[in-house]
Every structure is written in C-alpha cells, then in structure tokens.
Short mmCIF file of N, CA and C in Angstrom, two decimals:
data_model
loop_
_atom_site.label_atom_id
_atom_site.label_comp_id
_atom_site.label_asym_id
_atom_site.label_seq_id
_atom_site.Cartn_x
_atom_site.Cartn_y
_atom_site.Cartn_z
N ASN K 1 53.72 -157.74 -81.28
CA ASN K 1 52.58 -157.76 -82.17
C ASN K 1 51.70 -158.94 -81.81
N TRP K 2 50.80 -158.74 -80.85
CA TRP K 2 49.97 -159.83 -80.36
C TRP K 2 48.93 -160.27 -81.38
N SER K 3 48.72 -159.50 -82.42
CA SER K 3 47.66 -159.85 -83.35
C SER K 3 48.13 -160.74 -84.50
N SER K 4 49.40 -161.00 -84.61
CA SER K 4 49.87 -161.84 -85.71
C SER K 4 49.67 -163.32 -85.36
N SER K 5 49.81 -164.16 -86.35
CA SER K 5 49.65 -165.60 -86.10
C SER K 5 50.96 -166.25 -85.66
N PHE K 6 52.03 -165.47 -85.59
CA PHE K 6 53.33 -165.98 -85.17
C PHE K 6 53.68 -165.42 -83.80
N SER K 7 54.32 -166.24 -82.99
CA SER K 7 54.76 -165.80 -81.68
C SER K 7 55.76 -164.65 -81.85
N PRO K 8 55.58 -163.57 -81.11
CA PRO K 8 56.52 -162.45 -81.21
C PRO K 8 57.95 -162.92 -80.92
N PHE K 9 58.89 -162.36 -81.66
CA PHE K 9 60.29 -162.77 -81.55
C PHE K 9 60.79 -162.69 -80.11
N ILE K 10 60.44 -161.62 -79.40
CA ILE K 10 60.98 -161.45 -78.05
C ILE K 10 60.56 -162.60 -77.15
N LEU K 11 59.33 -163.08 -77.28
CA LEU K 11 58.91 -164.21 -76.45
C LEU K 11 59.62 -165.49 -76.85
N SER K 12 59.81 -165.68 -78.14
CA SER K 12 60.57 -166.86 -78.59
C SER K 12 61.99 -166.83 -78.04
N TYR K 13 62.58 -165.65 -78.08
CA TYR K 13 63.95 -165.50 -77.56
C TYR K 13 63.98 -165.75 -76.05
N LEU K 14 63.07 -165.12 -75.31
CA LEU K 14 63.05 -165.30 -73.85
C LEU K 14 62.77 -166.75 -73.48
N ARG K 15 61.90 -167.43 -74.22
CA ARG K 15 61.63 -168.84 -73.98
C ARG K 15 62.90 -169.66 -74.18
N SER K 16 63.64 -169.36 -75.25
CA SER K 16 64.86 -170.13 -75.54
C SER K 16 65.94 -169.92 -74.47
N CYS K 17 65.89 -168.79 -73.80
CA CYS K 17 66.86 -168.49 -72.73
C CYS K 17 66.40 -169.02 -71.37
N GLY K 18 65.19 -169.54 -71.30
CA GLY K 18 64.67 -170.03 -70.03
C GLY K 18 64.30 -168.91 -69.06
N THR K 19 63.97 -167.77 -69.60
CA THR K 19 63.65 -166.61 -68.79
C THR K 19 62.31 -166.79 -68.07
N THR K 20 62.25 -166.35 -66.83
CA THR K 20 61.00 -166.33 -66.09
C THR K 20 60.30 -165.01 -66.38
N LEU K 21 59.04 -165.09 -66.79
CA LEU K 21 58.25 -163.90 -67.09
C LEU K 21 57.33 -163.59 -65.92
N ILE K 22 57.26 -162.34 -65.54
CA ILE K 22 56.33 -161.88 -64.52
C ILE K 22 55.17 -161.24 -65.26
N HIS K 23 54.01 -161.86 -65.17
CA HIS K 23 52.82 -161.40 -65.90
C HIS K 23 51.88 -160.72 -64.90
N THR K 24 51.91 -159.40 -64.89
CA THR K 24 51.07 -158.64 -63.99
C THR K 24 49.75 -158.32 -64.68
N THR K 25 48.66 -158.72 -64.05
CA THR K 25 47.34 -158.45 -64.60
C THR K 25 46.54 -157.63 -63.60
N ARG K 26 45.50 -157.02 -64.10
CA ARG K 26 44.68 -156.16 -63.27
C ARG K 26 43.21 -156.42 -63.57
N ASN K 27 42.35 -156.12 -62.62
CA ASN K 27 40.92 -156.16 -62.86
C ASN K 27 40.67 -155.41 -64.16
N VAL K 28 40.09 -156.08 -65.13
CA VAL K 28 40.01 -155.55 -66.49
C VAL K 28 39.15 -154.28 -66.58
N ILE K 29 38.13 -154.16 -65.76
CA ILE K 29 37.31 -152.94 -65.78
C ILE K 29 38.09 -151.78 -65.15
N HIS K 30 38.79 -152.02 -64.05
CA HIS K 30 39.63 -150.98 -63.45
C HIS K 30 40.68 -150.52 -64.46
N TYR K 31 41.27 -151.48 -65.16
CA TYR K 31 42.29 -151.19 -66.16
C TYR K 31 41.72 -150.31 -67.27
N ALA K 32 40.53 -150.67 -67.76
CA ALA K 32 39.90 -149.89 -68.83
C ALA K 32 39.57 -148.47 -68.36
N ILE K 33 38.98 -148.36 -67.17
CA ILE K 33 38.67 -147.03 -66.63
C ILE K 33 39.94 -146.21 -66.49
N SER K 34 40.97 -146.80 -65.92
CA SER K 34 42.24 -146.09 -65.73
C SER K 34 42.84 -145.65 -67.06
N THR K 35 42.77 -146.51 -68.06
CA THR K 35 43.31 -146.18 -69.38
C THR K 35 42.58 -144.98 -69.98
N LEU K 36 41.26 -145.00 -69.91
CA LEU K 36 40.48 -143.90 -70.49
C LEU K 36 40.73 -142.59 -69.75
N ILE K 37 40.80 -142.66 -68.44
CA ILE K 37 41.02 -141.43 -67.66
C ILE K 37 42.46 -140.95 -67.83
N ALA K 38 43.41 -141.86 -67.85
CA ALA K 38 44.81 -141.46 -68.04
C ALA K 38 44.99 -140.73 -69.37
N SER K 39 44.30 -141.20 -70.40
CA SER K 39 44.43 -140.53 -71.70
C SER K 39 43.84 -139.12 -71.65
N ARG K 40 42.80 -138.92 -70.87
CA ARG K 40 42.22 -137.58 -70.74
C ARG K 40 43.09 -136.67 -69.87
N ARG K 41 43.67 -137.22 -68.82
CA ARG K 41 44.51 -136.43 -67.92
C ARG K 41 45.93 -136.28 -68.44
N ASN K 42 46.31 -137.17 -69.34
CA ASN K 42 47.70 -137.27 -69.81
C ASN K 42 48.65 -137.52 -68.64
N ILE K 43 48.19 -138.35 -67.71
CA ILE K 43 49.01 -138.80 -66.58
C ILE K 43 48.97 -140.32 -66.58
N TRP K 44 50.09 -140.92 -66.96
CA TRP K 44 50.15 -142.38 -67.08
C TRP K 44 50.89 -143.01 -65.91
N HIS K 45 51.81 -142.28 -65.31
CA HIS K 45 52.56 -142.75 -64.14
C HIS K 45 52.61 -141.59 -63.16
N ASN K 46 52.38 -141.87 -61.92
CA ASN K 46 52.27 -140.82 -60.92
C ASN K 46 53.48 -140.86 -59.98
N TYR K 47 54.50 -140.10 -60.31
CA TYR K 47 55.67 -139.99 -59.46
C TYR K 47 55.64 -138.72 -58.61
N ASP K 48 54.75 -137.81 -58.94
CA ASP K 48 54.73 -136.50 -58.29
C ASP K 48 53.62 -136.36 -57.26
N GLY K 49 52.85 -137.41 -57.03
CA GLY K 49 51.75 -137.32 -56.08
C GLY K 49 50.57 -136.54 -56.61
N ALA K 50 50.38 -136.51 -57.94
CA ALA K 50 49.26 -135.79 -58.54
C ALA K 50 47.95 -136.37 -58.00
N VAL K 51 47.01 -135.48 -57.70
CA VAL K 51 45.72 -135.92 -57.18
C VAL K 51 44.64 -135.67 -58.23
N ILE K 52 43.58 -136.42 -58.13
CA ILE K 52 42.44 -136.21 -59.02
C ILE K 52 41.49 -135.27 -58.30
N ASP K 53 41.28 -134.11 -58.89
CA ASP K 53 40.45 -133.10 -58.23
C ASP K 53 39.13 -132.87 -58.95
N ARG K 54 38.73 -133.83 -59.77
CA ARG K 54 37.45 -133.72 -60.48
C ARG K 54 36.95 -135.12 -60.78
N ASN K 55 35.75 -135.21 -61.34
CA ASN K 55 35.26 -136.52 -61.75
C ASN K 55 35.11 -136.54 -63.27
N TYR K 56 34.84 -137.73 -63.80
CA TYR K 56 34.84 -137.94 -65.24
C TYR K 56 33.58 -138.68 -65.67
N HIS K 57 33.09 -138.31 -66.82
CA HIS K 57 31.98 -139.03 -67.45
C HIS K 57 32.60 -139.94 -68.49
N LEU K 58 32.44 -141.25 -68.30
CA LEU K 58 32.98 -142.21 -69.25
C LEU K 58 31.85 -142.83 -70.05
N ASP K 59 32.08 -142.96 -71.34
CA ASP K 59 31.15 -143.68 -72.18
C ASP K 59 31.28 -145.17 -71.85
N VAL K 60 30.20 -145.75 -71.37
CA VAL K 60 30.24 -147.13 -70.90
C VAL K 60 30.61 -148.08 -72.03
N GLU K 61 30.06 -147.86 -73.20
CA GLU K 61 30.36 -148.76 -74.33
C GLU K 61 31.83 -148.67 -74.72
N GLU K 62 32.40 -147.46 -74.66
CA GLU K 62 33.83 -147.30 -74.95
C GLU K 62 34.66 -148.05 -73.91
N CYS K 63 34.25 -147.97 -72.66
CA CYS K 63 34.97 -148.67 -71.60
C CYS K 63 34.87 -150.18 -71.77
N LEU K 64 33.69 -150.67 -72.10
CA LEU K 64 33.52 -152.11 -72.32
C LEU K 64 34.34 -152.58 -73.52
N ALA K 65 34.37 -151.78 -74.57
CA ALA K 65 35.18 -152.14 -75.74
C ALA K 65 36.66 -152.18 -75.36
N CYS K 66 37.08 -151.22 -74.55
CA CYS K 66 38.48 -151.20 -74.08
C CYS K 66 38.77 -152.45 -73.26
N ALA K 67 37.87 -152.83 -72.37
CA ALA K 67 38.05 -154.02 -71.54
C ALA K 67 38.14 -155.28 -72.41
N ARG K 68 37.30 -155.35 -73.41
CA ARG K 68 37.35 -156.51 -74.32
C ARG K 68 38.69 -156.58 -75.06
N GLY K 69 39.17 -155.42 -75.48
CA GLY K 69 40.47 -155.37 -76.15
C GLY K 69 41.61 -155.80 -75.23
N ILE K 70 41.54 -155.36 -73.97
CA ILE K 70 42.55 -155.76 -72.99
C ILE K 70 42.54 -157.27 -72.83
N LEU K 71 41.36 -157.86 -72.72
CA LEU K 71 41.27 -159.32 -72.59
C LEU K 71 41.81 -160.04 -73.82
N GLN K 72 41.54 -159.51 -74.99
CA GLN K 72 42.08 -160.14 -76.22
C GLN K 72 43.61 -160.12 -76.20
N HIS K 73 44.19 -159.00 -75.82
CA HIS K 73 45.66 -158.91 -75.74
C HIS K 73 46.21 -159.85 -74.66
N ARG K 74 45.54 -159.89 -73.53
CA ARG K 74 45.98 -160.76 -72.44
C ARG K 74 45.94 -162.22 -72.87
N ASN K 75 44.83 -162.62 -73.51
CA ASN K 75 44.71 -164.01 -73.97
C ASN K 75 45.74 -164.35 -75.04
N ALA K 76 46.02 -163.40 -75.93
CA ALA K 76 47.05 -163.63 -76.95
C ALA K 76 48.42 -163.80 -76.29
N PHE K 77 48.72 -162.96 -75.31
CA PHE K 77 50.00 -163.09 -74.60
C PHE K 77 50.11 -164.47 -73.96
N ILE K 78 49.05 -164.90 -73.28
CA ILE K 78 49.07 -166.20 -72.61
C ILE K 78 49.32 -167.32 -73.62
N GLU K 79 48.68 -167.22 -74.76
CA GLU K 79 48.88 -168.23 -75.80
C GLU K 79 50.33 -168.21 -76.31
N TYR K 80 50.84 -167.03 -76.60
CA TYR K 80 52.20 -166.92 -77.12
C TYR K 80 53.26 -167.27 -76.08
N ALA K 81 52.92 -167.15 -74.81
CA ALA K 81 53.89 -167.43 -73.74
C ALA K 81 53.92 -168.90 -73.35
N ARG K 82 53.13 -169.72 -74.02
CA ARG K 82 53.17 -171.16 -73.71
C ARG K 82 54.60 -171.67 -73.82
N GLY K 83 54.98 -172.48 -72.84
CA GLY K 83 56.33 -173.01 -72.83
C GLY K 83 57.30 -172.14 -72.04
N CYS K 84 56.89 -170.93 -71.68
CA CYS K 84 57.70 -170.05 -70.84
C CYS K 84 57.29 -170.28 -69.38
N GLN K 85 58.24 -170.07 -68.48
CA GLN K 85 57.87 -170.05 -67.08
C GLN K 85 57.24 -168.69 -66.80
N VAL K 86 55.97 -168.69 -66.42
CA VAL K 86 55.24 -167.45 -66.19
C VAL K 86 54.75 -167.42 -64.75
N VAL K 87 55.04 -166.33 -64.06
CA VAL K 87 54.52 -166.11 -62.72
C VAL K 87 53.42 -165.06 -62.84
N ASP K 88 52.20 -165.45 -62.47
CA ASP K 88 51.08 -164.51 -62.52
C ASP K 88 51.10 -163.64 -61.28
N CYS K 89 50.91 -162.37 -61.49
CA CYS K 89 50.96 -161.39 -60.41
C CYS K 89 49.76 -160.46 -60.56
N ARG K 90 48.79 -160.57 -59.67
CA ARG K 90 47.62 -159.70 -59.70
C ARG K 90 48.00 -158.33 -59.13
N TYR K 91 47.73 -157.30 -59.89
CA TYR K 91 48.04 -155.92 -59.50
C TYR K 91 47.45 -155.58 -58.13
N GLU K 92 46.19 -155.95 -57.92
CA GLU K 92 45.53 -155.61 -56.67
C GLU K 92 46.23 -156.27 -55.47
N ARG K 93 46.68 -157.49 -55.65
CA ARG K 93 47.41 -158.18 -54.56
C ARG K 93 48.81 -157.61 -54.40
N LEU K 94 49.41 -157.17 -55.50
CA LEU K 94 50.73 -156.54 -55.42
C LEU K 94 50.65 -155.24 -54.61
N ILE K 95 49.60 -154.46 -54.81
CA ILE K 95 49.39 -153.24 -54.03
C ILE K 95 49.30 -153.58 -52.54
N ASP K 96 48.60 -154.68 -52.23
CA ASP K 96 48.52 -155.14 -50.83
C ASP K 96 49.91 -155.49 -50.30
N ASP K 97 50.71 -156.17 -51.12
CA ASP K 97 52.08 -156.51 -50.71
C ASP K 97 52.89 -155.25 -50.39
N LEU K 98 52.78 -154.24 -51.26
CA LEU K 98 53.51 -152.99 -51.03
C LEU K 98 53.05 -152.33 -49.74
N GLY K 99 51.78 -152.43 -49.45
CA GLY K 99 51.23 -151.82 -48.24
C GLY K 99 51.79 -152.40 -46.96
N ARG K 100 52.30 -153.63 -47.02
CA ARG K 100 52.89 -154.24 -45.82
C ARG K 100 54.14 -153.50 -45.37
N ALA K 101 54.73 -152.71 -46.24
CA ALA K 101 55.94 -151.96 -45.86
C ALA K 101 55.62 -150.91 -44.80
N GLY K 102 54.36 -150.49 -44.73
CA GLY K 102 54.02 -149.44 -43.76
C GLY K 102 54.84 -148.19 -44.03
N SER K 103 55.45 -147.66 -43.01
CA SER K 103 56.27 -146.45 -43.17
C SER K 103 57.72 -146.78 -43.53
N LYS K 104 58.05 -148.06 -43.59
CA LYS K 104 59.42 -148.48 -43.90
C LYS K 104 59.56 -148.76 -45.39
N GLU K 105 60.79 -148.93 -45.83
CA GLU K 105 61.03 -149.31 -47.23
C GLU K 105 61.01 -150.82 -47.41
N GLU K 106 61.49 -151.55 -46.44
CA GLU K 106 61.58 -153.01 -46.53
C GLU K 106 60.18 -153.60 -46.40
N ILE K 107 59.83 -154.49 -47.31
CA ILE K 107 58.52 -155.15 -47.29
C ILE K 107 58.67 -156.47 -46.54
N PRO K 108 57.92 -156.66 -45.46
CA PRO K 108 58.02 -157.92 -44.72
C PRO K 108 57.52 -159.10 -45.54
N GLU K 109 58.14 -160.23 -45.35
CA GLU K 109 57.76 -161.42 -46.10
C GLU K 109 56.41 -161.94 -45.64
N ALA K 110 55.59 -162.33 -46.59
CA ALA K 110 54.28 -162.94 -46.35
C ALA K 110 53.83 -163.56 -47.67
N PRO K 111 52.87 -164.47 -47.60
CA PRO K 111 52.34 -165.03 -48.86
C PRO K 111 51.76 -163.93 -49.74
N GLY K 112 51.94 -164.08 -51.03
CA GLY K 112 51.44 -163.10 -51.98
C GLY K 112 52.28 -163.11 -53.23
N PRO K 113 52.03 -162.16 -54.14
CA PRO K 113 52.75 -162.16 -55.41
C PRO K 113 54.26 -161.98 -55.28
N LEU K 114 54.70 -161.16 -54.35
CA LEU K 114 56.15 -160.97 -54.21
C LEU K 114 56.83 -162.26 -53.75
N SER K 115 56.17 -162.98 -52.87
CA SER K 115 56.69 -164.28 -52.44
C SER K 115 56.72 -165.25 -53.62
N ASP K 116 55.67 -165.25 -54.43
CA ASP K 116 55.63 -166.12 -55.62
C ASP K 116 56.77 -165.78 -56.58
N ILE K 117 57.03 -164.49 -56.76
CA ILE K 117 58.11 -164.06 -57.65
C ILE K 117 59.46 -164.51 -57.11
N ALA K 118 59.71 -164.29 -55.82
CA ALA K 118 60.98 -164.71 -55.22
C ALA K 118 61.17 -166.21 -55.37
N ASN K 119 60.12 -166.99 -55.11
CA ASN K 119 60.22 -168.45 -55.25
C ASN K 119 60.51 -168.86 -56.68
N ALA K 120 59.85 -168.24 -57.65
CA ALA K 120 60.06 -168.58 -59.05
C ALA K 120 61.48 -168.25 -59.50
N LEU K 121 62.04 -167.20 -58.93
CA LEU K 121 63.40 -166.80 -59.29
C LEU K 121 64.46 -167.52 -58.46
N GLY K 122 64.01 -168.28 -57.47
CA GLY K 122 64.95 -169.00 -56.61
C GLY K 122 65.77 -168.05 -55.75
N SER K 123 65.17 -166.94 -55.37
CA SER K 123 65.91 -165.96 -54.58
C SER K 123 65.25 -165.76 -53.22
N SER K 124 65.96 -165.11 -52.34
CA SER K 124 65.39 -164.81 -51.03
C SER K 124 64.39 -163.66 -51.18
N PHE K 125 63.53 -163.55 -50.20
CA PHE K 125 62.52 -162.49 -50.21
C PHE K 125 63.16 -161.21 -49.69
N ARG K 126 63.51 -160.33 -50.62
CA ARG K 126 64.08 -159.03 -50.24
C ARG K 126 63.54 -158.00 -51.20
N PHE K 127 62.46 -157.37 -50.82
CA PHE K 127 61.83 -156.36 -51.64
C PHE K 127 61.72 -155.07 -50.87
N ARG K 128 61.87 -153.98 -51.61
CA ARG K 128 61.78 -152.65 -51.02
C ARG K 128 60.78 -151.83 -51.82
N TYR K 129 60.14 -150.90 -51.13
CA TYR K 129 59.21 -149.98 -51.77
C TYR K 129 59.68 -148.58 -51.45
N ASP K 130 60.18 -147.87 -52.47
CA ASP K 130 60.77 -146.55 -52.21
C ASP K 130 59.76 -145.40 -52.31
N ARG K 131 58.52 -145.71 -52.57
CA ARG K 131 57.40 -144.78 -52.56
C ARG K 131 57.41 -143.71 -53.65
N ARG K 132 58.26 -143.85 -54.64
CA ARG K 132 58.26 -142.86 -55.73
C ARG K 132 57.02 -142.99 -56.59
N LEU K 133 56.63 -144.21 -56.91
CA LEU K 133 55.48 -144.43 -57.78
C LEU K 133 54.22 -144.56 -56.92
N LYS K 134 53.23 -143.76 -57.24
CA LYS K 134 51.95 -143.77 -56.53
C LYS K 134 50.85 -144.17 -57.51
N LYS K 135 49.74 -144.63 -56.97
CA LYS K 135 48.59 -144.94 -57.82
C LYS K 135 48.12 -143.64 -58.47
N ALA K 136 47.88 -143.70 -59.77
CA ALA K 136 47.40 -142.51 -60.47
C ALA K 136 45.95 -142.21 -60.12
N ILE K 137 45.16 -143.24 -59.88
CA ILE K 137 43.77 -143.06 -59.47
C ILE K 137 43.67 -143.54 -58.03
N ASP K 138 43.50 -142.59 -57.14
CA ASP K 138 43.53 -142.91 -55.71
C ASP K 138 42.23 -142.55 -55.00
N VAL K 139 41.15 -142.50 -55.76
CA VAL K 139 39.83 -142.23 -55.19
C VAL K 139 38.87 -143.35 -55.62
N PRO K 140 37.84 -143.61 -54.83
CA PRO K 140 36.88 -144.65 -55.22
C PRO K 140 36.21 -144.31 -56.54
N TYR K 141 35.94 -145.33 -57.32
CA TYR K 141 35.30 -145.12 -58.62
C TYR K 141 33.93 -144.47 -58.47
N SER K 142 33.26 -144.72 -57.34
CA SER K 142 31.95 -144.11 -57.12
C SER K 142 32.05 -142.58 -57.05
N ARG K 143 33.18 -142.05 -56.63
CA ARG K 143 33.40 -140.60 -56.61
C ARG K 143 34.05 -140.11 -57.89
N LEU K 144 34.74 -140.99 -58.58
CA LEU K 144 35.49 -140.61 -59.77
C LEU K 144 34.60 -140.46 -61.00
N LEU K 145 33.58 -141.31 -61.11
CA LEU K 145 32.74 -141.33 -62.30
C LEU K 145 31.46 -140.53 -62.06
N SER K 146 31.27 -139.49 -62.85
CA SER K 146 30.05 -138.67 -62.69
C SER K 146 28.80 -139.44 -63.09
N ASN K 147 28.96 -140.44 -63.94
CA ASN K 147 27.83 -141.29 -64.36
C ASN K 147 27.93 -142.68 -63.74
N TYR K 148 28.36 -142.72 -62.48
CA TYR K 148 28.60 -143.99 -61.80
C TYR K 148 27.40 -144.92 -61.81
N ASP K 149 26.22 -144.42 -61.46
CA ASP K 149 25.04 -145.29 -61.40
C ASP K 149 24.70 -145.88 -62.76
N ASP K 150 24.72 -145.05 -63.79
CA ASP K 150 24.46 -145.56 -65.15
C ASP K 150 25.55 -146.55 -65.57
N PHE K 151 26.78 -146.24 -65.21
CA PHE K 151 27.92 -147.10 -65.54
C PHE K 151 27.72 -148.48 -64.93
N VAL K 152 27.38 -148.51 -63.64
CA VAL K 152 27.19 -149.78 -62.93
C VAL K 152 26.01 -150.55 -63.52
N ASN K 153 24.92 -149.86 -63.82
CA ASN K 153 23.75 -150.54 -64.40
C ASN K 153 24.10 -151.20 -65.73
N ARG K 154 24.85 -150.51 -66.56
CA ARG K 154 25.23 -151.09 -67.86
C ARG K 154 26.23 -152.23 -67.67
N LEU K 155 27.14 -152.06 -66.73
CA LEU K 155 28.13 -153.10 -66.44
C LEU K 155 27.44 -154.37 -65.96
N GLN K 156 26.37 -154.24 -65.19
CA GLN K 156 25.63 -155.41 -64.70
C GLN K 156 25.01 -156.21 -65.84
N ASP K 157 24.76 -155.56 -66.96
CA ASP K 157 24.16 -156.23 -68.11
C ASP K 157 25.21 -156.73 -69.11
N SER K 158 26.47 -156.68 -68.72
CA SER K 158 27.54 -157.09 -69.63
C SER K 158 28.19 -158.38 -69.15
N GLU K 159 29.14 -158.85 -69.92
CA GLU K 159 29.91 -160.05 -69.54
C GLU K 159 30.82 -159.78 -68.35
N PHE K 160 30.92 -158.52 -67.91
CA PHE K 160 31.77 -158.15 -66.79
C PHE K 160 30.96 -157.91 -65.52
N SER K 161 29.74 -158.44 -65.46
CA SER K 161 28.85 -158.19 -64.31
C SER K 161 29.47 -158.63 -62.98
N SER K 162 30.32 -159.63 -63.01
CA SER K 162 30.94 -160.12 -61.76
C SER K 162 31.91 -159.08 -61.17
N LEU K 163 32.25 -158.06 -61.94
CA LEU K 163 33.20 -157.04 -61.44
C LEU K 163 32.51 -155.80 -60.89
N VAL K 164 31.18 -155.78 -60.91
CA VAL K 164 30.45 -154.59 -60.43
C VAL K 164 30.85 -154.26 -58.99
N LEU K 165 30.88 -155.25 -58.12
CA LEU K 165 31.16 -154.99 -56.71
C LEU K 165 32.57 -154.45 -56.47
N THR K 166 33.47 -154.64 -57.43
CA THR K 166 34.85 -154.13 -57.25
C THR K 166 34.93 -152.62 -57.46
N LEU K 167 33.85 -152.01 -57.92
CA LEU K 167 33.86 -150.57 -58.18
C LEU K 167 33.48 -149.74 -56.96
N GLN K 168 33.00 -150.38 -55.90
CA GLN K 168 32.56 -149.63 -54.73
C GLN K 168 33.72 -149.06 -53.95
#
C-alpha cells in the first residue's frame, strides 16, 4: 500500500533482514503505453510469442495520467525503501544485457544491470536467458500508435518532453 503514511510491512521486514532489493524501472512513457495496450489486449506477459498485428489509438491524456501515477508509486517506493540496500536496474539496459546471450543461454559478463546485481549479492556473474519470456510489445511505437504524430506533439508539451525521442 504505497499510498499510506506508514512503510508497508513487507519492506520493513525485508529491511530488518538485510535483504537486497532489485528495483527494476522502465521509461515511464513506455511503461504507460504498454500498460494501456496490455489492458486492451489482455496480454500482460508474452510466453507464447504473441505478435501485435494491429495498431492502437491511445488517449494522450490518459497515458500522461498513467505515467504520472507510475512516477508517484515509484517515488513512494523509493521513500519507503530508505535504509534498504537497493540495486537499481533499468529495464531497457536489462534487455540489452539479455541480448548479449545471442543464440546461447549463458549471458556473457559485461558492465550493466546484471553485473550490478551480481556485485550487490556478492555472487559470481552467472546468468542465463532461457527465452521463454518475450517482449509483449515488439514493434516501434511509431507503427504501434495510430495517433503517433498527435501523441508526440502532446508529449512534447508535457513534463515528459525529454522522452519524445525514445518513441522513435
């Protein structure tokens, strides 16, 4: 319950145990778009290789409101997690890490979020990618959004204007 004035019990418990938390974050506009489209498609995790065979018209104001809500939850988590060991893991960089596996399952060691996680846990770098989970949205946003131009124009006039270029 991120909206209460008290730290959620689970975080208090994990803090008391000295647990390391892996905090995965994503570009907030990508996250909002994905959330809205996932709710329409009713596909939240892609284990079957489902493809997107159409485009979507998103209400820009609804997407911006969703992004603002995501940021509020993220900021509340950060506040409540004070005193915990937290490793930040950017989703986009994690995808890059997984891509290093190529056609193999073993992911070669290199700087990035997986290396940060291994270091925080005091373990060796041994990560595998079994390819079961795929990105649910695997097409450029410019092809995915039927109102892409209007979407970008409105986004440029918002507090998220710095993320416009990430939609190309």
